[in-house]
Amino acid sequence: MAVRGNFSSKLGFIAAAAGSAVGLGNIWGFPYEAGAGGGAIFVLVYLFFCFALCFPVMLTELAIGRKSGRNAVGAFNALGHRKWNFIGKLGVLSGVLILSFYNVIAGWAFGYTFEMAAGNFAITESFRAYTTDIFAVGGYGLMFMICTAFIVSKGVSAGIEKAAKILMPLLIVMMLSLIIYALFLPNAMAGIKFFLLPDFTKLNLSVVFNAMGQAFFSLSLGMGTFITYGSYINKKDNLVTSAALITLTDVGIAIIAGLMIFPLIGFVSGGTLSGVGRGPELIFVTLPYIFGEIGGSAGSIVGMAFFSLLCFAALTSTVSLLEVPVAYVVDEFKMSRKKAAWLMSGIVYLIGIPSLLGNGYSAYFSEFITYVNATTSTDFLNFIVNVANDSFLPLGGSLMVFFAAHIWKKQNLDAEIAIGFEGYQDSFIRKYLHFVIPFLLPATLFIIFAMIVLVTFFGF
Ligand code: TRP
């Protein structure tokens, strides 16, 4: 294979891959999805999906990537199945769409770093006003996209790997300190109970769908992120332990984020857990309120530290999202990495503008579409979430696993996983893969995809 920007060490790869997985999905998305989905019961279903269904998908992506040494589209060509590279093209499209709105939210978080620094805790009362301040939030988003493009233009292994090794542990320490602080607040336990004690009567199909979507999104699966990152790893690495470490880190950080936020919700709501913004505004409303309670310059410092670490977590994710289309253009169209990074990020920023405007600024994009049989409209950002995250990712995951099992063939998948893993042939993990990969996993993911489409867009 031509010279690729390989990761310099196993730890470097794990840091970058875990950096991709850990992001707004864990700290912003997971707590609010758990809050909306009945608390602990959502967490339980989510954990099940992460390990039972998502882990094999990650392994498959990594194996395809390492074997082919190519981007999400080129990988299928390199394995000799050009006809199947539409799966990779779907992934590139998903990456572009996901990054377009992800960057908008990252821009909010970036702006919050400065708001906290300025001691503007009252922002909790006017989050809507904040998101409609288009030139400010649009500018922060633009700066965020520029940082992302800059890192990707240098190549994944150069900047990101080093930064991730230092800043990820720092983020964990920060969140653990906030957990300790939160646990001593009055009514913290009401929040913890909601988060950890499952109420099985709350289990229903929408909990299952949302937990599935959240697991896929949080683990960066279904669009070839790990095909692309897998193409940069060493043949000697053990793919199974790598995938396990990435999954554990990602799930661990989501749980830590929940342990941090739910006691705070307990406190702010006086133990009732109601009346507190539980939707997408959760970390943008509840957290700053707490920083305001801490007050003064201490509140500012904690708030600033939290949001800057959150931005860093988001940055390692946006980098991985941009890397997928960029690696595609670099490999397949022989464009220079630098040119590809700036060109792609520019396109993605433009595609993200309706998502930026659809949070109250433009009535058209805020009430963009009303699905069949729906009583309320959906804004542009959430429309893209429904299309790209909720539909394309499980579809992509299903197709990739199907491809690996039946087109590429599971002996080849086995052979690739076995490199760097002595004893794979007799391992439990091999038996498990052979159990789920031929039929169960692709079928489950496809059914979930089909049902999400029918329920979300057609109101079944
Ligand atoms: N997993 C990241 C998060 O939790 C977001 C992300 C990065 C992603 N790359 C992805 C999601 C690829 C889906 C697919 O914030």
Coordinates of C-alpha atoms and ligand atoms in Angstrom, one line a residue:
M1 CA 0.0 0.0 0.0
A2 CA 1.1 3.5 -0.6
V3 CA 2.5 5.4 2.3
R4 CA -0.4 6.3 4.6
G5 CA -0.3 8.5 7.7
N6 CA -0.1 5.6 10.1
F7 CA -0.7 6.0 13.8
S8 CA 2.6 6.1 15.5
S9 CA 1.6 3.7 18.3
K10 CA -1.2 1.5 19.5
L11 CA -2.1 4.0 22.2
G12 CA -2.2 6.7 19.7
F13 CA -4.7 4.8 17.6
I14 CA -6.8 4.0 20.6
A15 CA -6.7 7.7 21.7
A16 CA -7.8 8.9 18.3
A17 CA -10.5 6.3 17.8
A18 CA -11.8 6.8 21.3
G19 CA -11.6 10.5 20.6
S20 CA -13.8 10.0 17.6
A21 CA -16.3 8.0 19.6
V22 CA -16.4 10.3 22.7
G23 CA -18.0 13.6 21.9
L24 CA -21.2 15.5 22.1
G25 CA -23.0 12.2 21.7
N26 CA -21.8 11.1 25.1
I27 CA -21.9 14.3 27.1
W28 CA -24.8 16.2 25.4
G29 CA -26.8 13.4 23.7
F30 CA -26.7 10.5 26.1
P31 CA -28.0 12.3 29.2
Y32 CA -30.9 13.9 27.4
E33 CA -31.8 10.7 25.6
A34 CA -31.7 8.8 28.9
G35 CA -33.8 11.5 30.5
A36 CA -36.4 11.4 27.8
G37 CA -36.3 7.6 27.6
G38 CA -37.3 6.8 31.2
G39 CA -33.8 6.8 32.8
A40 CA -32.2 3.6 33.8
I41 CA -34.2 1.4 31.5
F42 CA -32.8 3.4 28.6
V43 CA -29.3 2.9 30.0
L44 CA -29.8 -0.8 30.2
V45 CA -31.0 -1.2 26.6
Y46 CA -28.2 1.1 25.5
L47 CA -25.6 -1.0 27.2
F48 CA -26.9 -4.2 25.7
F49 CA -26.8 -2.7 22.2
C50 CA -23.3 -1.3 22.6
F51 CA -21.8 -4.7 23.5
A52 CA -24.0 -7.2 21.8
L53 CA -24.7 -5.4 18.5
C54 CA -22.3 -2.5 18.0
F55 CA -19.1 -4.1 19.1
P56 CA -19.2 -6.7 16.2
V57 CA -20.0 -3.8 13.7
M58 CA -16.9 -2.0 15.0
L59 CA -14.8 -5.0 14.6
T60 CA -16.0 -5.6 11.1
E61 CA -15.3 -2.0 10.1
L62 CA -11.8 -2.2 11.5
A63 CA -11.1 -5.4 9.8
I64 CA -12.3 -4.1 6.4
G65 CA -10.2 -1.0 6.9
R66 CA -7.0 -2.7 7.9
K67 CA -7.2 -5.4 5.3
S68 CA -7.9 -2.9 2.4
G69 CA -5.8 0.0 3.7
R70 CA -8.2 2.3 2.0
N71 CA -10.9 4.9 2.6
A72 CA -14.6 4.0 3.2
V73 CA -15.3 3.7 -0.6
G74 CA -12.0 2.5 -1.9
A75 CA -11.9 -0.3 0.7
F76 CA -14.7 -2.1 -1.2
N77 CA -12.8 -1.7 -4.5
A78 CA -9.5 -2.9 -2.9
L79 CA -11.2 -6.0 -1.6
G80 CA -12.4 -6.7 -5.2
H81 CA -16.0 -5.7 -4.8
R82 CA -16.4 -2.4 -6.6
K83 CA -20.2 -2.9 -7.0
W84 CA -20.5 -2.7 -3.2
N85 CA -18.7 0.6 -2.8
F86 CA -22.1 2.3 -2.7
I87 CA -22.0 1.3 1.0
G88 CA -19.0 3.5 1.4
K89 CA -20.6 6.3 -0.6
L90 CA -23.6 6.2 1.7
G91 CA -21.1 6.5 4.5
V92 CA -19.3 9.5 3.0
L93 CA -22.7 11.2 2.6
S94 CA -23.7 10.4 6.2
G95 CA -20.4 11.9 7.4
V96 CA -21.0 15.1 5.5
L97 CA -24.6 15.4 6.8
I98 CA -23.7 14.5 10.4
L99 CA -20.8 16.9 10.5
S100 CA -23.0 19.7 9.1
F101 CA -25.3 19.8 12.1
Y102 CA -22.8 18.5 14.7
N103 CA -20.6 21.5 14.0
V104 CA -23.5 23.8 14.8
I105 CA -23.9 22.3 18.2
A106 CA -20.1 22.3 18.7
G107 CA -20.3 26.0 17.8
W108 CA -22.8 26.6 20.6
A109 CA -20.5 24.8 23.1
F110 CA -17.5 26.8 21.8
G111 CA -19.4 30.1 22.4
Y112 CA -20.4 28.9 25.9
T113 CA -16.7 28.7 26.8
F114 CA -16.6 32.5 26.4
E115 CA -20.0 33.1 28.0
M116 CA -18.8 31.2 31.1
A117 CA -15.5 33.0 31.1
A118 CA -17.5 36.3 31.1
G119 CA -19.6 35.0 34.0
N120 CA -22.8 35.1 31.9
F121 CA -24.6 32.4 33.8
A122 CA -28.0 34.0 33.1
I123 CA -27.7 32.6 29.7
T124 CA -29.8 29.7 31.0
E125 CA -32.8 31.9 30.8
S126 CA -32.4 32.7 27.2
F127 CA -30.9 29.8 25.4
R128 CA -33.2 30.3 22.5
A129 CA -32.1 33.9 22.2
Y130 CA -28.5 32.6 22.2
T131 CA -29.1 30.2 19.3
T132 CA -30.8 32.9 17.2
D133 CA -27.9 35.3 17.6
I134 CA -26.9 34.0 14.2
F135 CA -23.7 36.0 13.6
A136 CA -22.3 35.0 17.0
V137 CA -23.1 31.3 16.9
G138 CA -22.4 31.1 13.1
G139 CA -19.0 32.7 13.8
Y140 CA -18.2 30.2 16.6
G141 CA -19.3 27.4 14.3
L142 CA -17.0 28.7 11.5
M143 CA -14.1 28.9 13.9
F144 CA -14.8 25.3 15.0
M145 CA -14.9 24.1 11.4
I146 CA -11.6 25.9 10.7
C147 CA -9.9 24.1 13.6
T148 CA -11.3 20.8 12.3
A149 CA -10.1 21.4 8.8
F150 CA -6.7 22.5 10.0
I151 CA -6.1 19.3 12.0
V152 CA -7.4 17.1 9.1
S153 CA -5.2 18.9 6.6
K154 CA -2.2 17.9 8.7
G155 CA -3.3 14.2 8.8
V156 CA -4.9 12.3 11.6
S157 CA -1.8 11.0 13.2
A158 CA 0.1 14.3 13.5
G159 CA -2.0 16.5 15.7
I160 CA -4.9 14.6 17.0
E161 CA -3.2 11.7 18.4
K162 CA -0.9 13.7 20.7
A163 CA -3.7 16.1 21.9
A164 CA -6.1 13.2 22.5
K165 CA -3.6 11.5 24.8
I166 CA -3.5 14.5 27.1
L167 CA -6.9 16.1 26.9
M168 CA -9.1 12.9 27.2
P169 CA -7.8 12.0 30.6
L170 CA -8.2 15.7 31.6
L171 CA -11.9 15.6 30.6
I172 CA -12.4 12.5 32.7
V173 CA -10.8 14.1 35.8
M174 CA -13.0 17.2 35.3
M175 CA -16.2 15.1 35.1
L176 CA -15.3 13.0 38.0
S177 CA -14.7 16.2 40.1
L178 CA -18.1 17.5 39.0
I179 CA -19.7 14.2 40.0
I180 CA -18.3 14.5 43.5
Y181 CA -19.5 18.1 43.8
A182 CA -22.9 17.1 42.5
L183 CA -23.4 14.2 44.8
F184 CA -23.2 16.4 47.9
L185 CA -26.1 18.7 46.7
P186 CA -29.6 18.3 48.2
N187 CA -31.8 15.8 46.2
A188 CA -28.8 14.5 44.2
M189 CA -30.0 10.9 45.1
A190 CA -33.3 11.4 43.3
G191 CA -31.4 12.0 40.1
I192 CA -29.0 9.0 40.7
K193 CA -32.0 6.7 41.3
F194 CA -33.7 7.8 38.1
F195 CA -30.5 7.1 36.2
L196 CA -29.6 3.8 37.8
L197 CA -32.7 2.0 39.0
P198 CA -34.6 0.7 36.0
D199 CA -38.4 1.0 35.8
F200 CA -39.4 -1.8 33.5
T201 CA -42.9 -0.4 32.9
K202 CA -41.2 2.4 30.9
L203 CA -39.8 -0.1 28.3
N204 CA -41.3 0.4 24.9
L205 CA -40.4 0.4 21.2
S206 CA -39.3 4.1 21.1
V207 CA -36.9 3.5 24.0
V208 CA -35.4 0.6 22.1
F209 CA -35.1 2.6 18.8
N210 CA -33.6 5.6 20.6
A211 CA -31.1 3.5 22.5
M212 CA -30.1 1.8 19.3
G213 CA -29.6 5.1 17.5
Q214 CA -27.7 6.5 20.4
A215 CA -25.4 3.5 20.6
F216 CA -24.6 3.7 16.9
F217 CA -24.0 7.4 17.0
S218 CA -22.0 7.4 20.1
L219 CA -19.7 4.7 18.9
S220 CA -19.3 6.4 15.5
L221 CA -20.5 3.4 13.6
G222 CA -22.2 2.7 10.3
M223 CA -20.5 5.2 8.0
G224 CA -16.9 3.9 7.7
T225 CA -15.2 6.0 10.4
F226 CA -13.5 2.8 11.6
I227 CA -12.8 1.6 8.0
T228 CA -10.9 4.8 7.5
Y229 CA -9.1 4.8 10.9
G230 CA -8.6 1.0 10.5
S231 CA -6.7 1.7 7.3
Y232 CA -4.1 3.6 9.4
I233 CA -3.3 0.9 11.9
N234 CA -0.6 -1.5 12.4
K235 CA -1.0 -5.1 11.3
K236 CA 0.3 -6.3 14.6
D237 CA -2.4 -4.7 16.7
N238 CA -5.1 -6.9 18.1
L239 CA -8.4 -5.6 16.6
V240 CA -10.6 -7.3 19.3
T241 CA -8.9 -5.7 22.2
S242 CA -8.7 -2.3 20.4
A243 CA -12.5 -2.4 19.6
A244 CA -13.1 -3.5 23.2
L245 CA -11.1 -0.6 24.6
I246 CA -12.8 2.0 22.4
T247 CA -16.2 0.6 23.3
L248 CA -15.5 0.6 27.0
T249 CA -14.1 4.1 27.0
D250 CA -17.0 5.5 25.1
V251 CA -19.6 3.7 27.2
G252 CA -17.7 4.6 30.4
I253 CA -17.7 8.3 29.5
A254 CA -21.4 8.3 28.7
I255 CA -22.1 6.8 32.1
I256 CA -19.8 9.3 33.8
A257 CA -21.7 12.1 32.0
G258 CA -25.0 10.7 33.3
L259 CA -23.6 10.4 36.8
M260 CA -22.6 14.1 36.6
I261 CA -25.8 15.5 35.2
F262 CA -28.6 13.5 36.9
P263 CA -27.7 14.6 40.5
L264 CA -27.7 18.1 39.2
I265 CA -31.1 17.6 37.7
G266 CA -32.2 16.2 41.0
F267 CA -30.9 19.3 42.8
V268 CA -32.2 21.9 40.3
S269 CA -35.7 20.4 40.3
G270 CA -35.9 20.0 44.0
G271 CA -36.1 16.2 43.7
T272 CA -39.0 16.0 41.3
L273 CA -36.9 15.7 38.2
S274 CA -39.5 17.6 36.3
G275 CA -39.6 21.2 35.0
V276 CA -35.9 20.9 34.2
G277 CA -35.0 21.3 30.5
R278 CA -34.3 17.7 29.6
G279 CA -34.2 18.1 25.8
P280 CA -31.2 19.1 23.7
E281 CA -30.8 22.2 25.8
L282 CA -29.9 20.1 28.8
I283 CA -26.2 20.7 29.1
F284 CA -26.7 24.3 27.8
V285 CA -29.2 25.2 30.5
T286 CA -28.9 22.9 33.5
L287 CA -25.1 23.0 33.7
P288 CA -24.6 26.7 33.5
Y289 CA -27.2 27.1 36.2
I290 CA -25.0 25.0 38.5
F291 CA -21.9 27.0 37.5
G292 CA -23.9 30.1 38.5
E293 CA -24.7 28.5 41.9
I294 CA -21.0 27.9 42.4
G295 CA -20.8 31.6 41.5
G296 CA -18.1 34.2 41.0
S297 CA -14.8 33.5 39.5
A298 CA -14.8 29.9 40.7
G299 CA -18.0 29.4 38.8
S300 CA -16.5 31.0 35.7
I301 CA -13.4 28.8 35.9
V302 CA -15.3 25.6 36.3
G303 CA -17.7 26.5 33.6
M304 CA -15.0 27.6 31.2
A305 CA -13.0 24.4 31.9
F306 CA -16.0 22.2 31.4
F307 CA -17.0 23.7 28.1
S308 CA -13.5 23.9 26.7
L309 CA -13.0 20.2 27.5
L310 CA -16.4 19.5 25.9
C311 CA -15.2 21.4 22.8
F312 CA -12.1 19.3 22.7
A313 CA -14.1 16.1 22.9
A314 CA -16.3 17.4 20.1
L315 CA -13.2 18.4 18.0
T316 CA -11.8 14.8 18.0
S317 CA -15.2 13.7 16.8
T318 CA -15.5 16.4 14.1
V319 CA -12.0 15.5 12.9
S320 CA -13.1 11.9 12.4
L321 CA -16.2 12.9 10.7
L322 CA -14.3 15.1 8.2
E323 CA -11.6 12.5 7.8
V324 CA -14.0 10.1 6.1
P325 CA -14.9 12.3 3.1
V326 CA -11.4 13.7 3.0
A327 CA -9.7 10.3 2.9
Y328 CA -12.1 9.4 0.1
V329 CA -11.3 12.4 -2.1
V330 CA -7.5 12.0 -1.3
D331 CA -7.3 8.3 -2.2
E332 CA -9.8 8.2 -5.1
F333 CA -9.4 11.5 -6.8
K334 CA -5.7 12.1 -6.0
M335 CA -6.4 15.5 -4.5
S336 CA -3.9 16.8 -2.0
R337 CA -4.9 16.3 1.6
K338 CA -4.7 20.0 2.3
K339 CA -7.0 21.0 -0.6
A340 CA -9.4 18.2 0.2
A341 CA -9.7 19.2 3.9
W342 CA -10.5 22.8 3.1
L343 CA -12.8 22.1 0.2
M344 CA -14.8 19.5 2.1
S345 CA -15.1 21.5 5.3
G346 CA -16.3 24.5 3.2
I347 CA -19.0 22.4 1.6
V348 CA -20.0 20.9 4.9
Y349 CA -20.2 24.3 6.6
L350 CA -22.6 25.6 3.8
I351 CA -24.8 22.5 4.1
G352 CA -24.9 23.2 7.9
I353 CA -26.3 26.8 7.4
P354 CA -30.0 25.7 7.4
S355 CA -29.4 23.7 10.6
L356 CA -27.9 26.9 12.1
L357 CA -30.9 29.0 11.0
G358 CA -33.5 26.4 12.0
N359 CA -33.2 27.0 15.7
G360 CA -35.6 29.9 15.9
Y361 CA -33.9 32.4 13.5
S362 CA -35.6 31.4 10.3
A363 CA -39.2 30.3 10.6
Y364 CA -38.9 28.3 7.4
F365 CA -36.0 26.1 8.6
S366 CA -37.4 26.0 12.2
E367 CA -40.6 24.4 10.9
F368 CA -38.9 22.8 8.0
I369 CA -41.0 19.7 7.5
T370 CA -44.1 17.9 8.8
Y371 CA -43.9 14.2 8.5
V372 CA -46.9 12.1 7.5
N373 CA -49.4 11.9 10.4
A374 CA -47.3 14.1 12.6
T375 CA -48.9 16.8 14.7
T376 CA -45.8 19.0 15.0
S377 CA -43.2 20.1 12.5
T378 CA -39.5 19.1 12.6
D379 CA -36.8 21.7 12.2
F380 CA -34.0 21.3 9.7
L381 CA -31.3 20.1 12.2
N382 CA -33.6 17.4 13.5
F383 CA -34.6 16.4 10.0
I384 CA -30.9 15.8 9.2
V385 CA -30.6 13.8 12.5
N386 CA -33.6 11.7 11.4
V387 CA -32.2 11.0 8.0
A388 CA -28.5 10.6 8.6
N389 CA -28.2 9.3 12.2
D390 CA -31.4 7.5 12.7
S391 CA -31.7 6.0 9.2
F392 CA -28.4 6.0 7.3
L393 CA -26.2 4.7 10.2
P394 CA -28.2 1.5 11.0
L395 CA -28.6 0.9 7.2
G396 CA -24.9 1.4 6.6
G397 CA -24.1 -0.9 9.6
S398 CA -26.5 -3.6 8.3
L399 CA -25.0 -3.5 4.8
M400 CA -21.4 -3.5 6.0
V401 CA -21.9 -6.6 8.1
F402 CA -23.9 -8.3 5.4
F403 CA -21.0 -7.5 3.0
A404 CA -18.4 -8.9 5.3
A405 CA -20.2 -12.1 6.0
H406 CA -21.5 -13.0 2.5
I407 CA -19.6 -11.0 -0.2
W408 CA -16.1 -10.6 1.3
K409 CA -16.8 -13.9 3.2
K410 CA -16.4 -14.6 6.9
Q411 CA -13.2 -16.7 6.4
N412 CA -11.5 -13.5 5.2
L413 CA -12.9 -11.5 8.1
D414 CA -11.7 -14.2 10.4
A415 CA -8.3 -14.2 8.8
E416 CA -7.9 -10.4 9.2
I417 CA -9.0 -10.5 12.9
A418 CA -6.7 -13.4 13.6
I419 CA -3.7 -11.2 12.7
G420 CA -2.4 -9.9 16.0
F421 CA -4.7 -12.1 18.0
E422 CA -3.2 -15.5 18.8
G423 CA -5.8 -18.0 19.7
Y424 CA -8.6 -16.2 17.8
Q425 CA -9.6 -19.5 16.1
D426 CA -10.8 -21.0 19.4
S427 CA -12.0 -17.9 21.1
F428 CA -15.5 -17.1 22.3
I429 CA -15.5 -13.9 20.3
R430 CA -15.1 -15.9 17.0
K431 CA -18.0 -18.1 17.9
Y432 CA -20.1 -15.1 18.8
L433 CA -19.2 -13.3 15.5
H434 CA -20.2 -16.4 13.6
F435 CA -23.4 -16.5 15.5
V436 CA -24.5 -12.9 14.8
I437 CA -22.8 -11.9 11.6
P438 CA -24.3 -14.0 8.9
F439 CA -27.9 -13.2 9.7
L440 CA -29.0 -12.0 13.1
L441 CA -27.0 -8.8 13.1
P442 CA -27.6 -7.5 9.6
A443 CA -31.3 -8.5 9.8
T444 CA -31.8 -6.8 13.2
L445 CA -30.1 -3.6 12.0
F446 CA -32.1 -3.6 8.8
I447 CA -35.4 -4.1 10.6
I448 CA -34.5 -1.3 13.0
F449 CA -33.7 0.9 10.0
A450 CA -37.0 0.0 8.2
M451 CA -39.1 0.6 11.3
I452 CA -37.4 3.9 12.1
V453 CA -38.2 5.1 8.6
L454 CA -41.8 3.9 8.8
V455 CA -42.4 5.3 12.3
T456 CA -40.5 8.6 11.9
F457 CA -41.3 9.7 8.4
F458 CA -44.6 7.9 7.7
G459 CA -46.2 7.9 11.1
F460 CA -46.9 4.2 11.5
Ligands
TRP1 N1 -19.4 9.5 18.2 C1 -19.3 11.0 18.2 C2 -20.0 11.5 19.4 O1 -20.5 10.7 20.2 C3 -19.8 11.6 16.9 C4 -19.3 11.0 15.7 C5 -18.0 11.0 15.2 C6 -20.0 10.1 14.8 N2 -17.9 10.3 14.1 C7 -19.0 9.7 13.9 C8 -21.3 9.6 14.8 C9 -19.4 8.8 12.8 C10 -21.6 8.8 13.8 C11 -20.8 8.3 12.8 O2 -20.2 12.7 19.6

